[in-house]
């Protein structure tokens, strides 16, 4: 069995270890959703990750609803990201862009008062982060069937832009209660057209977006993130195993580079699962490399590789406070803990000021 410190091929990417950085929004862009120079420093500090999966990046204005998050739909945004990808590559790392449409969680204040789009006319529970503080989510508008090609085109364009901006590939964000997940799971999809109803219809949008992106940048540079277990932002499924088995089989047939499952345990500290972990059950349905995430530490991560549940692990919060996480895990050093009050603040504090372990220390 491989260890966390063995290399792994993820499509066209040769990752030198299996300790990957999970996607994390950090809100250090501008109001025009352009990356800032400090982001180049942050990601370059974490270049020792086997692969960096970037923070979620908006594919279009319609899909963007997070203050100071970034996009990939204007030349200025591409230019900002080019600075980041150059810095990561100069530091010896690899980085893919997580492509994001936020669906019903885009607050109307980001849309000049317009209505967000979703699978059906539903409303996310709780509050959106907006430039005017937290505000209640508002109802999404069910997307018309004839509008779906437009959104698929936006994913295609953002994938092309990501490669142009120097990313080594992309990850389609189909998890966590955002646009694609709203179509996948049955708490938010009540459609009666070809995108709702039986399972093949629930996975149709995921399949079509993934095929379009794979046709644009190559299946070997296309990854996907799913969250099959547990409610996120009001999205869950009443019977996830058949749904996600079908989704994994469809993604397998497209031949994507890797699949990441974000699956919090029943006692998770960043969301909780509805069921005991599903990754082992779902594993046979996907033939490529499988990455798992949420609440992993060194022992649990190595156990997942030993059991054959996963081929690599992505770590989120541990990478915030431990920029050289692979080195710290290799040396079994104690891990620093991140300050959650700094997750979405603008500026360097709690962002680029976590220090690396001295490479000279024993
Ligand atoms: C500050 C923060 C921002 C996050 N942003 C994203 C994101 O942009 N996209 C995404 O898919 N998940 C996001 N997540 C979820 C993480 O990728 C990951 O699933 C979560 O942190 C659990 O993994 P961990 O236990 O290793 O931290 C975020 C998590 C945190 C803490």
mmCIF file of C-alpha atoms and ligand atoms in Angstrom:
data_model
loop_
_atom_site.group_PDB
_atom_site.id
_atom_site.type_symbol
_atom_site.label_atom_id
_atom_site.label_comp_id
_atom_site.label_asym_id
_atom_site.label_seq_id
_atom_site.Cartn_x
_atom_site.Cartn_y
_atom_site.Cartn_z
ATOM 1 C CA UNK A 1 0.000 0.000 0.000
ATOM 2 C CA UNK A 2 1.288 3.493 -0.766
ATOM 3 C CA UNK A 3 2.059 5.985 1.953
ATOM 4 C CA UNK A 4 0.982 9.615 2.029
ATOM 5 C CA UNK A 5 4.488 10.496 0.928
ATOM 6 C CA UNK A 6 4.435 8.471 -2.297
ATOM 7 C CA UNK A 7 3.794 10.213 -5.618
ATOM 8 C CA UNK A 8 0.549 9.808 -7.533
ATOM 9 C CA UNK A 9 -0.482 10.602 -11.101
ATOM 10 C CA UNK A 10 -3.708 12.611 -11.303
ATOM 11 C CA UNK A 11 -4.421 12.708 -15.028
ATOM 12 C CA UNK A 12 -1.743 14.955 -16.547
ATOM 13 C CA UNK A 13 -0.476 16.028 -13.113
ATOM 14 C CA UNK A 14 2.347 14.195 -11.342
ATOM 15 C CA UNK A 15 1.814 14.915 -7.641
ATOM 16 C CA UNK A 16 4.956 14.231 -5.563
ATOM 17 C CA UNK A 17 2.898 13.240 -2.510
ATOM 18 C CA UNK A 18 -0.695 12.393 -1.581
ATOM 19 C CA UNK A 19 -1.206 15.291 0.835
ATOM 20 C CA UNK A 20 -3.322 17.646 -1.261
ATOM 21 C CA UNK A 21 -4.615 21.080 -0.319
ATOM 22 C CA UNK A 22 -8.428 21.250 -0.266
ATOM 23 C CA UNK A 23 -10.183 24.229 -1.858
ATOM 24 C CA UNK A 24 -10.688 27.125 0.564
ATOM 25 C CA UNK A 25 -12.287 30.499 -0.061
ATOM 26 C CA UNK A 26 -10.262 33.190 1.725
ATOM 27 C CA UNK A 27 -11.750 36.445 0.390
ATOM 28 C CA UNK A 28 -8.467 38.211 -0.416
ATOM 29 C CA UNK A 29 -9.502 39.447 -3.880
ATOM 30 C CA UNK A 30 -10.829 42.874 -4.865
ATOM 31 C CA UNK A 31 -14.462 43.966 -5.145
ATOM 32 C CA UNK A 32 -14.102 43.354 -8.897
ATOM 33 C CA UNK A 33 -13.173 39.740 -7.983
ATOM 34 C CA UNK A 34 -9.544 40.143 -9.116
ATOM 35 C CA UNK A 35 -6.795 38.209 -7.276
ATOM 36 C CA UNK A 36 -4.333 40.358 -5.320
ATOM 37 C CA UNK A 37 -0.532 39.912 -4.999
ATOM 38 C CA UNK A 38 -0.839 38.597 -1.447
ATOM 39 C CA UNK A 39 -2.633 35.554 -2.863
ATOM 40 C CA UNK A 40 0.483 34.658 -4.866
ATOM 41 C CA UNK A 41 2.461 34.670 -1.627
ATOM 42 C CA UNK A 42 -0.143 32.538 0.184
ATOM 43 C CA UNK A 43 -0.339 29.838 -2.466
ATOM 44 C CA UNK A 44 3.437 29.772 -3.096
ATOM 45 C CA UNK A 45 3.945 29.171 0.652
ATOM 46 C CA UNK A 46 1.852 25.988 0.238
ATOM 47 C CA UNK A 47 3.604 24.672 -2.898
ATOM 48 C CA UNK A 48 4.777 21.522 -1.082
ATOM 49 C CA UNK A 49 1.232 20.137 -1.293
ATOM 50 C CA UNK A 50 1.022 17.245 -3.740
ATOM 51 C CA UNK A 51 -1.543 19.416 -5.507
ATOM 52 C CA UNK A 52 -3.170 22.712 -4.545
ATOM 53 C CA UNK A 53 -6.878 22.874 -5.328
ATOM 54 C CA UNK A 54 -7.586 26.606 -5.415
ATOM 55 C CA UNK A 55 -10.302 28.412 -3.538
ATOM 56 C CA UNK A 56 -13.610 28.379 -5.413
ATOM 57 C CA UNK A 57 -13.417 30.780 -8.390
ATOM 58 C CA UNK A 58 -16.522 32.265 -9.987
ATOM 59 C CA UNK A 59 -17.219 31.269 -13.593
ATOM 60 C CA UNK A 60 -19.540 34.226 -14.247
ATOM 61 C CA UNK A 61 -21.032 37.272 -12.610
ATOM 62 C CA UNK A 62 -24.340 35.401 -12.325
ATOM 63 C CA UNK A 63 -22.654 32.623 -10.360
ATOM 64 C CA UNK A 64 -20.615 34.819 -7.985
ATOM 65 C CA UNK A 65 -21.943 35.835 -4.588
ATOM 66 C CA UNK A 66 -19.067 35.907 -2.106
ATOM 67 C CA UNK A 67 -17.471 39.216 -1.049
ATOM 68 C CA UNK A 68 -13.875 39.573 -2.245
ATOM 69 C CA UNK A 69 -13.800 36.089 -3.802
ATOM 70 C CA UNK A 70 -12.313 35.964 -7.292
ATOM 71 C CA UNK A 71 -13.429 35.107 -10.803
ATOM 72 C CA UNK A 72 -12.200 33.874 -14.148
ATOM 73 C CA UNK A 73 -14.398 35.818 -16.525
ATOM 74 C CA UNK A 74 -12.482 39.096 -17.139
ATOM 75 C CA UNK A 75 -8.957 39.711 -18.525
ATOM 76 C CA UNK A 76 -8.024 41.450 -15.253
ATOM 77 C CA UNK A 77 -9.036 38.371 -13.248
ATOM 78 C CA UNK A 78 -6.991 36.127 -15.547
ATOM 79 C CA UNK A 79 -4.011 38.461 -15.140
ATOM 80 C CA UNK A 80 -4.304 38.289 -11.355
ATOM 81 C CA UNK A 81 -4.464 34.516 -11.396
ATOM 82 C CA UNK A 82 -1.453 34.347 -13.770
ATOM 83 C CA UNK A 83 0.620 36.010 -11.036
ATOM 84 C CA UNK A 84 -0.548 33.331 -8.579
ATOM 85 C CA UNK A 85 0.069 30.332 -10.846
ATOM 86 C CA UNK A 86 3.523 31.672 -11.815
ATOM 87 C CA UNK A 87 4.436 32.013 -8.131
ATOM 88 C CA UNK A 88 3.262 28.460 -7.328
ATOM 89 C CA UNK A 89 5.185 27.014 -10.262
ATOM 90 C CA UNK A 90 8.313 29.002 -9.360
ATOM 91 C CA UNK A 91 8.077 27.473 -5.868
ATOM 92 C CA UNK A 92 7.885 23.974 -7.404
ATOM 93 C CA UNK A 93 4.126 23.421 -6.931
ATOM 94 C CA UNK A 94 1.037 22.489 -8.948
ATOM 95 C CA UNK A 95 -2.369 24.197 -8.804
ATOM 96 C CA UNK A 96 -5.804 23.576 -10.314
ATOM 97 C CA UNK A 97 -8.717 26.052 -10.369
ATOM 98 C CA UNK A 98 -11.952 25.146 -8.612
ATOM 99 C CA UNK A 99 -14.771 26.367 -10.905
ATOM 100 C CA UNK A 100 -17.778 27.730 -9.023
ATOM 101 C CA UNK A 101 -21.353 28.690 -9.751
ATOM 102 C CA UNK A 102 -23.081 29.435 -6.449
ATOM 103 C CA UNK A 103 -26.652 28.891 -7.679
ATOM 104 C CA UNK A 104 -29.328 29.954 -5.189
ATOM 105 C CA UNK A 105 -26.749 31.119 -2.636
ATOM 106 C CA UNK A 106 -25.890 34.209 -4.725
ATOM 107 C CA UNK A 107 -27.542 37.040 -2.809
ATOM 108 C CA UNK A 108 -29.492 39.472 -5.084
ATOM 109 C CA UNK A 109 -27.204 42.312 -3.933
ATOM 110 C CA UNK A 110 -24.494 40.747 -6.150
ATOM 111 C CA UNK A 111 -26.890 40.734 -9.117
ATOM 112 C CA UNK A 112 -28.000 44.376 -9.033
ATOM 113 C CA UNK A 113 -31.234 43.161 -7.491
ATOM 114 C CA UNK A 114 -31.667 40.246 -9.942
ATOM 115 C CA UNK A 115 -32.743 36.785 -8.797
ATOM 116 C CA UNK A 116 -30.258 33.918 -8.398
ATOM 117 C CA UNK A 117 -30.773 30.766 -10.464
ATOM 118 C CA UNK A 118 -31.175 27.206 -9.224
ATOM 119 C CA UNK A 119 -32.693 23.862 -10.151
ATOM 120 C CA UNK A 120 -36.032 24.817 -8.583
ATOM 121 C CA UNK A 121 -37.614 27.747 -6.765
ATOM 122 C CA UNK A 122 -36.089 27.031 -3.364
ATOM 123 C CA UNK A 123 -34.290 29.116 -0.744
ATOM 124 C CA UNK A 124 -31.102 28.232 1.136
ATOM 125 C CA UNK A 125 -31.444 28.352 4.925
ATOM 126 C CA UNK A 126 -29.570 30.972 6.893
ATOM 127 C CA UNK A 127 -27.614 33.989 5.799
ATOM 128 C CA UNK A 128 -25.386 35.002 2.889
ATOM 129 C CA UNK A 129 -22.107 36.874 3.326
ATOM 130 C CA UNK A 130 -22.590 40.172 1.465
ATOM 131 C CA UNK A 131 -20.765 43.506 1.298
ATOM 132 C CA UNK A 132 -23.446 44.807 3.673
ATOM 133 C CA UNK A 133 -22.876 42.054 6.230
ATOM 134 C CA UNK A 134 -24.945 38.908 6.650
ATOM 135 C CA UNK A 135 -28.329 38.957 4.908
ATOM 136 C CA UNK A 136 -31.017 36.291 4.579
ATOM 137 C CA UNK A 137 -30.829 34.177 1.452
ATOM 138 C CA UNK A 138 -33.583 34.809 -1.087
ATOM 139 C CA UNK A 139 -35.383 32.338 -3.335
ATOM 140 C CA UNK A 140 -33.652 31.015 -6.432
ATOM 141 C CA UNK A 141 -35.432 31.072 -9.775
ATOM 142 C CA UNK A 142 -35.804 27.692 -11.502
ATOM 143 C CA UNK A 143 -33.548 27.771 -14.529
ATOM 144 C CA UNK A 144 -35.432 27.277 -17.810
ATOM 145 C CA UNK A 145 -34.311 24.216 -19.764
ATOM 146 C CA UNK A 146 -33.234 26.425 -22.683
ATOM 147 C CA UNK A 147 -30.897 28.387 -20.354
ATOM 148 C CA UNK A 148 -28.812 25.366 -19.367
ATOM 149 C CA UNK A 149 -26.532 25.523 -22.438
ATOM 150 C CA UNK A 150 -25.606 29.085 -21.437
ATOM 151 C CA UNK A 151 -24.349 27.903 -18.040
ATOM 152 C CA UNK A 152 -22.477 25.002 -19.587
ATOM 153 C CA UNK A 153 -20.817 27.550 -21.903
ATOM 154 C CA UNK A 154 -19.795 29.591 -18.851
ATOM 155 C CA UNK A 155 -18.099 26.527 -17.326
ATOM 156 C CA UNK A 156 -16.400 25.831 -20.657
ATOM 157 C CA UNK A 157 -15.129 29.415 -20.949
ATOM 158 C CA UNK A 158 -13.887 29.503 -17.355
ATOM 159 C CA UNK A 159 -12.009 26.216 -17.853
ATOM 160 C CA UNK A 160 -10.344 27.609 -20.977
ATOM 161 C CA UNK A 161 -9.508 30.810 -19.076
ATOM 162 C CA UNK A 162 -8.049 28.814 -16.177
ATOM 163 C CA UNK A 163 -5.589 27.067 -18.464
ATOM 164 C CA UNK A 164 -4.785 30.384 -20.146
ATOM 165 C CA UNK A 165 -4.068 31.836 -16.681
ATOM 166 C CA UNK A 166 -1.521 29.065 -16.075
ATOM 167 C CA UNK A 167 -3.492 26.556 -13.966
ATOM 168 C CA UNK A 168 -2.461 22.923 -14.384
ATOM 169 C CA UNK A 169 -6.107 21.914 -14.649
ATOM 170 C CA UNK A 170 -9.535 22.537 -13.152
ATOM 171 C CA UNK A 171 -11.858 21.072 -10.577
ATOM 172 C CA UNK A 172 -15.601 21.411 -11.170
ATOM 173 C CA UNK A 173 -17.259 22.394 -7.884
ATOM 174 C CA UNK A 174 -20.287 20.078 -7.746
ATOM 175 C CA UNK A 175 -20.423 19.929 -3.941
ATOM 176 C CA UNK A 176 -21.621 21.815 -0.859
ATOM 177 C CA UNK A 177 -25.078 22.988 -1.903
ATOM 178 C CA UNK A 178 -24.045 25.154 -4.851
ATOM 179 C CA UNK A 179 -25.486 25.171 -8.384
ATOM 180 C CA UNK A 180 -24.591 21.680 -9.637
ATOM 181 C CA UNK A 181 -25.267 20.097 -6.228
ATOM 182 C CA UNK A 182 -28.699 21.781 -6.223
ATOM 183 C CA UNK A 183 -29.491 19.745 -9.362
ATOM 184 C CA UNK A 184 -27.918 16.538 -8.026
ATOM 185 C CA UNK A 185 -29.668 16.108 -4.680
ATOM 186 C CA UNK A 186 -33.387 15.733 -4.154
ATOM 187 C CA UNK A 187 -33.930 18.305 -1.395
ATOM 188 C CA UNK A 188 -33.452 21.119 -3.961
ATOM 189 C CA UNK A 189 -34.408 19.610 -7.347
ATOM 190 C CA UNK A 190 -38.153 19.278 -8.089
ATOM 191 C CA UNK A 191 -37.853 19.624 -11.861
ATOM 192 C CA UNK A 192 -40.092 17.763 -14.242
ATOM 193 C CA UNK A 193 -37.909 18.196 -17.357
ATOM 194 C CA UNK A 194 -34.882 16.112 -18.404
ATOM 195 C CA UNK A 195 -32.903 17.501 -15.412
ATOM 196 C CA UNK A 196 -35.212 16.236 -12.620
ATOM 197 C CA UNK A 197 -37.046 13.089 -11.605
ATOM 198 C CA UNK A 198 -35.170 9.799 -12.020
ATOM 199 C CA UNK A 199 -31.476 9.533 -11.119
ATOM 200 C CA UNK A 200 -30.155 9.770 -14.702
ATOM 201 C CA UNK A 201 -31.861 13.168 -14.910
ATOM 202 C CA UNK A 202 -30.472 14.402 -11.562
ATOM 203 C CA UNK A 203 -26.914 13.683 -12.736
ATOM 204 C CA UNK A 204 -27.462 15.041 -16.279
ATOM 205 C CA UNK A 205 -26.168 18.577 -15.576
ATOM 206 C CA UNK A 206 -23.050 17.232 -13.817
ATOM 207 C CA UNK A 207 -22.405 14.910 -16.761
ATOM 208 C CA UNK A 208 -22.922 17.618 -19.371
ATOM 209 C CA UNK A 209 -20.768 20.212 -17.583
ATOM 210 C CA UNK A 210 -17.988 17.670 -17.013
ATOM 211 C CA UNK A 211 -18.071 16.482 -20.625
ATOM 212 C CA UNK A 212 -17.965 20.082 -21.898
ATOM 213 C CA UNK A 213 -15.017 20.971 -19.657
ATOM 214 C CA UNK A 214 -13.185 17.743 -20.537
ATOM 215 C CA UNK A 215 -13.717 18.447 -24.252
ATOM 216 C CA UNK A 216 -12.281 21.952 -23.722
ATOM 217 C CA UNK A 217 -9.174 21.362 -21.589
ATOM 218 C CA UNK A 218 -8.807 17.561 -21.736
ATOM 219 C CA UNK A 219 -10.266 14.931 -19.413
ATOM 220 C CA UNK A 220 -6.744 14.502 -18.018
ATOM 221 C CA UNK A 221 -6.906 18.071 -16.699
ATOM 222 C CA UNK A 222 -10.482 17.859 -15.398
ATOM 223 C CA UNK A 223 -11.391 16.908 -11.833
ATOM 224 C CA UNK A 224 -14.677 17.026 -9.894
ATOM 225 C CA UNK A 225 -15.628 17.587 -6.252
ATOM 226 C CA UNK A 226 -18.803 16.016 -4.815
ATOM 227 C CA UNK A 227 -20.289 15.975 -1.310
ATOM 228 C CA UNK A 228 -22.348 12.783 -1.181
ATOM 229 C CA UNK A 229 -22.925 12.567 2.557
ATOM 230 C CA UNK A 230 -24.565 15.139 4.789
ATOM 231 C CA UNK A 231 -26.518 18.347 4.396
ATOM 232 C CA UNK A 232 -24.727 21.455 3.182
ATOM 233 C CA UNK A 233 -26.512 24.784 2.917
ATOM 234 C CA UNK A 234 -29.857 22.999 2.990
ATOM 235 C CA UNK A 235 -28.972 20.508 0.230
ATOM 236 C CA UNK A 236 -29.070 16.775 0.966
ATOM 237 C CA UNK A 237 -30.324 13.594 -0.650
ATOM 238 C CA UNK A 238 -32.807 11.053 0.697
ATOM 239 C CA UNK A 239 -30.981 8.101 -0.881
ATOM 240 C CA UNK A 240 -27.395 9.073 -1.702
ATOM 241 C CA UNK A 241 -25.836 5.690 -2.524
ATOM 242 C CA UNK A 242 -27.702 4.988 -5.793
ATOM 243 C CA UNK A 243 -27.498 8.647 -6.821
ATOM 244 C CA UNK A 244 -23.770 8.990 -6.268
ATOM 245 C CA UNK A 245 -22.993 5.527 -7.633
ATOM 246 C CA UNK A 246 -24.587 6.670 -10.905
ATOM 247 C CA UNK A 247 -22.688 9.979 -10.752
ATOM 248 C CA UNK A 248 -19.351 8.215 -10.198
ATOM 249 C CA UNK A 249 -20.012 5.802 -13.060
ATOM 250 C CA UNK A 250 -20.787 8.714 -15.388
ATOM 251 C CA UNK A 251 -17.612 10.581 -14.374
ATOM 252 C CA UNK A 252 -15.601 7.394 -14.749
ATOM 253 C CA UNK A 253 -16.900 6.985 -18.303
ATOM 254 C CA UNK A 254 -15.714 10.521 -19.155
ATOM 255 C CA UNK A 255 -12.275 9.527 -17.839
ATOM 256 C CA UNK A 256 -11.671 12.510 -15.557
ATOM 257 C CA UNK A 257 -8.272 12.943 -13.900
ATOM 258 C CA UNK A 258 -9.479 12.512 -10.306
ATOM 259 C CA UNK A 259 -12.540 12.746 -8.096
ATOM 260 C CA UNK A 260 -12.616 14.390 -4.675
ATOM 261 C CA UNK A 261 -15.290 13.412 -2.144
ATOM 262 C CA UNK A 262 -15.912 15.830 0.703
ATOM 263 C CA UNK A 263 -17.512 13.701 3.316
ATOM 264 C CA UNK A 264 -17.567 14.847 6.925
ATOM 265 C CA UNK A 265 -17.765 12.084 9.527
ATOM 266 C CA UNK A 266 -20.834 11.741 11.792
ATOM 267 C CA UNK A 267 -18.971 13.819 14.403
ATOM 268 C CA UNK A 268 -17.388 16.158 11.859
ATOM 269 C CA UNK A 269 -16.028 19.561 12.829
ATOM 270 C CA UNK A 270 -16.862 21.180 9.455
ATOM 271 C CA UNK A 271 -20.338 19.837 8.719
ATOM 272 C CA UNK A 272 -21.502 16.355 9.721
ATOM 273 C CA UNK A 273 -22.409 13.271 7.700
ATOM 274 C CA UNK A 274 -25.941 11.829 7.643
ATOM 275 C CA UNK A 275 -24.585 8.302 7.336
ATOM 276 C CA UNK A 276 -21.397 6.423 8.201
ATOM 277 C CA UNK A 277 -18.746 7.193 5.557
ATOM 278 C CA UNK A 278 -19.798 6.252 2.015
ATOM 279 C CA UNK A 279 -16.450 6.476 0.218
ATOM 280 C CA UNK A 280 -15.737 2.759 0.597
ATOM 281 C CA UNK A 281 -19.180 1.856 -0.796
ATOM 282 C CA UNK A 282 -18.892 4.282 -3.700
ATOM 283 C CA UNK A 283 -15.254 3.492 -4.525
ATOM 284 C CA UNK A 284 -15.906 0.622 -6.993
ATOM 285 C CA UNK A 285 -18.021 2.934 -9.195
ATOM 286 C CA UNK A 286 -15.075 5.207 -10.022
ATOM 287 C CA UNK A 287 -12.023 3.840 -11.816
ATOM 288 C CA UNK A 288 -9.683 6.828 -11.490
ATOM 289 C CA UNK A 289 -7.805 8.275 -8.486
ATOM 290 C CA UNK A 290 -10.087 9.023 -5.527
ATOM 291 C CA UNK A 291 -9.336 11.809 -3.044
ATOM 292 C CA UNK A 292 -11.211 12.053 0.258
ATOM 293 C CA UNK A 293 -11.589 15.008 2.591
ATOM 294 C CA UNK A 294 -12.750 16.305 5.933
ATOM 295 C CA UNK A 295 -11.365 15.956 9.426
ATOM 296 C CA UNK A 296 -8.352 13.864 8.416
ATOM 297 C CA UNK A 297 -5.228 13.690 10.520
ATOM 298 C CA UNK A 298 -2.078 11.702 9.824
ATOM 299 C CA UNK A 299 -3.369 8.396 11.252
ATOM 300 C CA UNK A 300 -6.814 8.530 9.629
ATOM 301 C CA UNK A 301 -5.308 9.610 6.319
ATOM 302 C CA UNK A 302 -2.836 6.731 6.211
ATOM 303 C CA UNK A 303 -5.599 4.310 7.278
ATOM 304 C CA UNK A 304 -7.757 5.445 4.314
ATOM 305 C CA UNK A 305 -4.886 4.619 1.961
ATOM 306 C CA UNK A 306 -4.203 1.295 3.704
ATOM 307 C CA UNK A 307 -7.854 0.243 3.471
ATOM 308 C CA UNK A 308 -7.930 1.184 -0.214
ATOM 309 C CA UNK A 309 -10.790 3.645 0.393
ATOM 310 C CA UNK A 310 -8.830 6.456 -1.215
ATOM 311 C CA UNK A 311 -5.665 7.159 -3.208
ATOM 312 C CA UNK A 312 -4.946 10.577 -1.714
ATOM 313 C CA UNK A 313 -6.254 12.890 1.024
ATOM 314 C CA UNK A 314 -7.048 16.585 0.797
ATOM 315 C CA UNK A 315 -6.531 18.709 3.899
ATOM 316 C CA UNK A 316 -8.255 22.044 4.360
ATOM 317 C CA UNK A 317 -7.847 23.799 7.705
ATOM 318 C CA UNK A 318 -4.499 22.105 8.482
ATOM 319 C CA UNK A 319 -3.033 23.815 5.388
ATOM 320 C CA UNK A 320 -4.196 27.252 6.592
ATOM 321 C CA UNK A 321 -1.994 27.168 9.688
ATOM 322 C CA UNK A 322 0.716 24.777 8.444
ATOM 323 C CA UNK A 323 1.935 25.962 5.033
ATOM 324 C CA UNK A 324 4.509 23.140 4.951
ATOM 325 C CA UNK A 325 2.036 20.469 6.070
ATOM 326 C CA UNK A 326 3.686 17.538 4.193
ATOM 327 C CA UNK A 327 6.977 18.188 6.003
ATOM 328 C CA UNK A 328 5.244 18.441 9.386
ATOM 329 C CA UNK A 329 3.348 15.191 8.803
ATOM 330 C CA UNK A 330 6.509 13.436 7.634
ATOM 331 C CA UNK A 331 8.323 14.482 10.809
ATOM 332 C CA UNK A 332 5.266 13.920 13.011
ATOM 333 C CA UNK A 333 5.595 17.490 14.266
ATOM 334 C CA UNK A 334 2.737 19.104 16.185
ATOM 335 C CA UNK A 335 0.368 21.057 13.971
ATOM 336 C CA UNK A 336 -0.525 24.718 14.434
ATOM 337 C CA UNK A 337 -4.243 25.532 14.625
ATOM 338 C CA UNK A 338 -5.836 28.120 12.348
ATOM 339 C CA UNK A 339 -7.712 31.177 13.584
ATOM 340 C CA UNK A 340 -11.228 30.883 12.137
ATOM 341 C CA UNK A 341 -11.947 34.558 12.771
ATOM 342 C CA UNK A 342 -9.394 35.292 10.005
ATOM 343 C CA UNK A 343 -10.854 32.975 7.357
ATOM 344 C CA UNK A 344 -12.585 35.703 5.357
ATOM 345 C CA UNK A 345 -10.854 38.899 6.481
ATOM 346 C CA UNK A 346 -9.004 41.014 3.937
ATOM 347 C CA UNK A 347 -5.286 41.425 4.451
ATOM 348 C CA UNK A 348 -2.231 39.459 5.512
ATOM 349 C CA UNK A 349 -3.156 38.617 9.125
ATOM 350 C CA UNK A 350 -4.182 35.011 9.550
ATOM 351 C CA UNK A 351 -3.299 34.447 5.889
ATOM 352 C CA UNK A 352 0.384 34.668 5.007
ATOM 353 C CA UNK A 353 1.763 34.975 8.544
ATOM 354 C CA UNK A 354 1.710 31.284 9.511
ATOM 355 C CA UNK A 355 5.346 30.294 9.470
ATOM 356 C CA UNK A 356 6.921 27.199 7.963
ATOM 357 C CA UNK A 357 8.946 24.838 10.108
ATOM 358 C CA UNK A 358 12.640 25.495 9.645
ATOM 359 C CA UNK A 359 13.858 22.942 7.118
ATOM 360 C CA UNK A 360 17.071 22.648 9.117
ATOM 361 C CA UNK A 361 15.311 21.539 12.300
ATOM 362 C CA UNK A 362 15.502 17.834 13.178
HETATM 363 C C1 LIG B 1 -12.169 28.840 5.276
HETATM 364 C C2 LIG B 1 -12.751 27.727 4.459
HETATM 365 C C3 LIG B 1 -13.119 27.968 3.147
HETATM 366 C C4 LIG B 1 -13.633 26.926 2.367
HETATM 367 N N1 LIG B 1 -13.912 27.166 1.048
HETATM 368 C C5 LIG B 1 -14.236 26.136 0.231
HETATM 369 C C6 LIG B 1 -14.324 26.335 -1.180
HETATM 370 O O1 LIG B 1 -14.070 27.430 -1.701
HETATM 371 N N2 LIG B 1 -14.675 25.269 -1.934
HETATM 372 C C7 LIG B 1 -14.950 24.036 -1.391
HETATM 373 O O2 LIG B 1 -15.273 23.103 -2.122
HETATM 374 N N3 LIG B 1 -14.830 23.828 -0.044
HETATM 375 C C8 LIG B 1 -14.457 24.829 0.758
HETATM 376 N N4 LIG B 1 -14.243 24.596 2.092
HETATM 377 C C9 LIG B 1 -14.315 23.228 2.613
HETATM 378 C C10 LIG B 1 -12.922 22.605 2.633
HETATM 379 O O3 LIG B 1 -12.479 22.335 1.319
HETATM 380 C C11 LIG B 1 -12.936 21.266 3.414
HETATM 381 O O4 LIG B 1 -13.936 20.455 2.886
HETATM 382 C C12 LIG B 1 -13.155 21.493 4.919
HETATM 383 O O5 LIG B 1 -12.259 22.458 5.425
HETATM 384 C C13 LIG B 1 -12.981 20.173 5.694
HETATM 385 O O6 LIG B 1 -11.681 19.686 5.536
HETATM 386 P P1 LIG B 1 -10.610 19.787 6.749
HETATM 387 O O7 LIG B 1 -11.214 19.010 7.905
HETATM 388 O O8 LIG B 1 -9.361 19.130 6.221
HETATM 389 O O9 LIG B 1 -10.453 21.235 7.068
HETATM 390 C C14 LIG B 1 -13.787 25.629 2.911
HETATM 391 C C15 LIG B 1 -13.423 25.410 4.239
HETATM 392 C C16 LIG B 1 -12.901 26.427 5.006
HETATM 393 C C17 LIG B 1 -12.452 26.154 6.426
#
